[in-house]
Amino acid sequence: MTLQLISRAASASPASAVSRETAAVLGGAVLGDGSMTLPVWPVQRIFAPLFASTAACIEETWLTDLPLVSGNSEGIIWSRSGNLLYGVLELDESDFADVKTPALQATSGEAYRRIFRLIEAQKLPHLWRVWNYLAAINQEVDGLERYRQFNIGRQDAFLEFHRGATGNVPAACALGLAGGPLSIAFMAGDQPAVPVENPRQVSAYDYPTEYGPRSPTFSRAALAYLPGQEVLFVSGTASIVGCQTVHPGDAVAQARESLANVSAVLAEANQLSHSPPYTLAELSYRVYLRHAADFSALEPVLAALIGQPGKIVYVQADICRHDLLIEIEAFAAHALGSD
Ligand code: 3EB
């Protein structure tokens, strides 16, 4: 079985909708101004300005070569192919407001509980990769930043489902958008992914409480296995060394530090991998920039360091610490030998 990530400009015209290879698409995301026709497969809508793109929207799709089974349960639109499941869930915080719990905390807890119920029912209980988007991520509400509220709900759900909140946790990203619901996309499988950490960074699940009452629940990367293929998900990676933000106010220095962290994660992944070494040049990237004005300075720096500008999608989004200006995530897949 193979899983492949394809990025392309998407247009609003119905013609492009017709030409899509629907049968092979497990799911994906559309990024941009939302003007395109929505596809029929599970799609995460990421309404955010794009850079370096002549298109108003970009479509990222996960293609597979096995038959698909699709469903809608727990409010999750999902599709599975072999022992791989991709799902998307959007929850409005206003539907989960209660007097005791901040709405976002209640909503993130509910979202993850639904995800765990679905993947356990589908007997694909191992979460490999999660993509989290929420409005106003850095805004303080009732004395706590919303990202930190999100973290409480997420960790509660992991613990409630006896998954533990350290060690074997999925690769992830968590970004802020201008508005919209809590949006979570995820990939799950029948086998646990192999978590990868970064020796330059404290594991996020071990962050001290100065970064929030509950730690974020994610690993720095995950290696996961399909029949005949190894896939590598590199989590959102930022300018953090140890547990501290470095180079505050300097987007170019943060970009270099973030890529140094991606390189360190690749080196760790390569120790664990069953395939030839992963390189920066082969990865497909999503790069999130807090400030649109930083793009023209950052783009040549990243293009030079990565060497594959065609495989980078640039998106404007808020990062989960107010002093972080950039976050970089990546994906690659390698064929496995028959041994
Ligand atoms: C960091 O390293 C930056 O909360 O799921 C990166 C990737 C970050 C995932 C998450 C947060 C998350 O702490 C932020």
Coordinates of N, CA and C and ligand atoms in Angstrom, one line a residue, residues 132 147 150-151 154 172-174 201 204 207 216-218 220 235-238 240 319-321 324 327, ligand 1:
N132 N -4.4 20.6 14.2 CA -5.3 21.3 15.0 C -5.3 22.8 14.6
Y147 N -4.7 28.7 23.7 CA -3.9 27.5 23.3 C -3.7 26.7 24.6
F150 N -6.9 24.9 25.2 CA -7.0 23.7 24.3 C -6.2 22.5 24.8
N151 N -5.0 22.8 25.3 CA -4.1 21.8 25.8 C -4.7 21.0 27.0
R154 N -7.4 18.6 25.5 CA -6.8 17.6 24.7 C -6.2 16.5 25.7
A172 N 2.0 16.3 15.6 CA 0.8 17.2 15.5 C 1.3 18.6 15.1
C173 N 0.3 19.5 14.9 CA 0.6 20.9 14.8 C -0.7 21.6 15.4
A174 N -0.5 22.8 15.9 CA -1.6 23.6 16.4 C -1.4 25.0 16.0
Q201 N 15.5 19.8 22.1 CA 14.3 20.4 22.7 C 13.8 19.5 23.8
A204 N 7.7 18.2 24.3 CA 6.6 19.1 24.5 C 5.7 18.6 25.7
Y207 N 7.1 19.9 28.9 CA 7.2 21.4 29.2 C 6.8 21.7 30.6
P216 N 1.3 20.3 26.3 CA 0.8 19.8 25.0 C 1.0 18.3 24.8
T217 N 0.1 17.6 24.1 CA 0.2 16.2 23.9 C 0.6 15.9 22.5
F218 N 1.9 16.0 22.2 CA 2.4 15.6 20.8 C 3.9 15.2 20.9
R220 N 7.6 15.0 18.5 CA 8.2 15.9 17.5 C 8.1 15.3 16.1
S235 N 6.2 17.0 13.1 CA 5.3 17.9 13.7 C 5.6 19.4 13.4
G236 N 4.7 20.3 13.7 CA 5.0 21.7 13.7 C 6.3 22.0 14.5
T237 N 7.3 22.6 13.9 CA 8.6 22.8 14.5 C 8.9 24.3 14.5
A238 N 9.3 24.8 15.7 CA 9.5 26.2 15.8 C 10.9 26.5 16.4
I240 N 12.4 26.9 19.1 CA 12.5 26.6 20.5 C 13.7 25.7 20.8
I319 N 1.0 31.4 15.6 CA 1.7 30.2 16.2 C 1.3 30.2 17.7
C320 N 1.6 29.1 18.3 CA 0.9 28.9 19.6 C 1.7 29.6 20.8
R321 N 2.8 30.3 20.5 CA 3.3 31.2 21.6 C 3.4 32.5 20.9
L324 N 6.6 33.4 18.9 CA 7.0 32.6 17.8 C 6.5 33.2 16.5
E327 N 6.5 28.5 12.0 CA 6.4 27.1 12.4 C 6.5 26.3 11.1
Ligands
3EB1 C1 6.3 23.8 20.1 O1 7.3 23.2 19.8 C2 5.6 24.7 19.1 O2 0.2 21.7 20.5 O3 0.0 20.2 19.0 C3 4.1 22.5 17.6 C4 3.5 21.4 17.2 C5 3.6 23.3 18.6 C6 2.4 20.9 17.8 C7 0.6 21.2 19.5 C8 2.4 22.8 19.2 C9 1.8 21.7 18.8 O4 5.8 23.8 21.3 C10 4.1 24.6 19.1

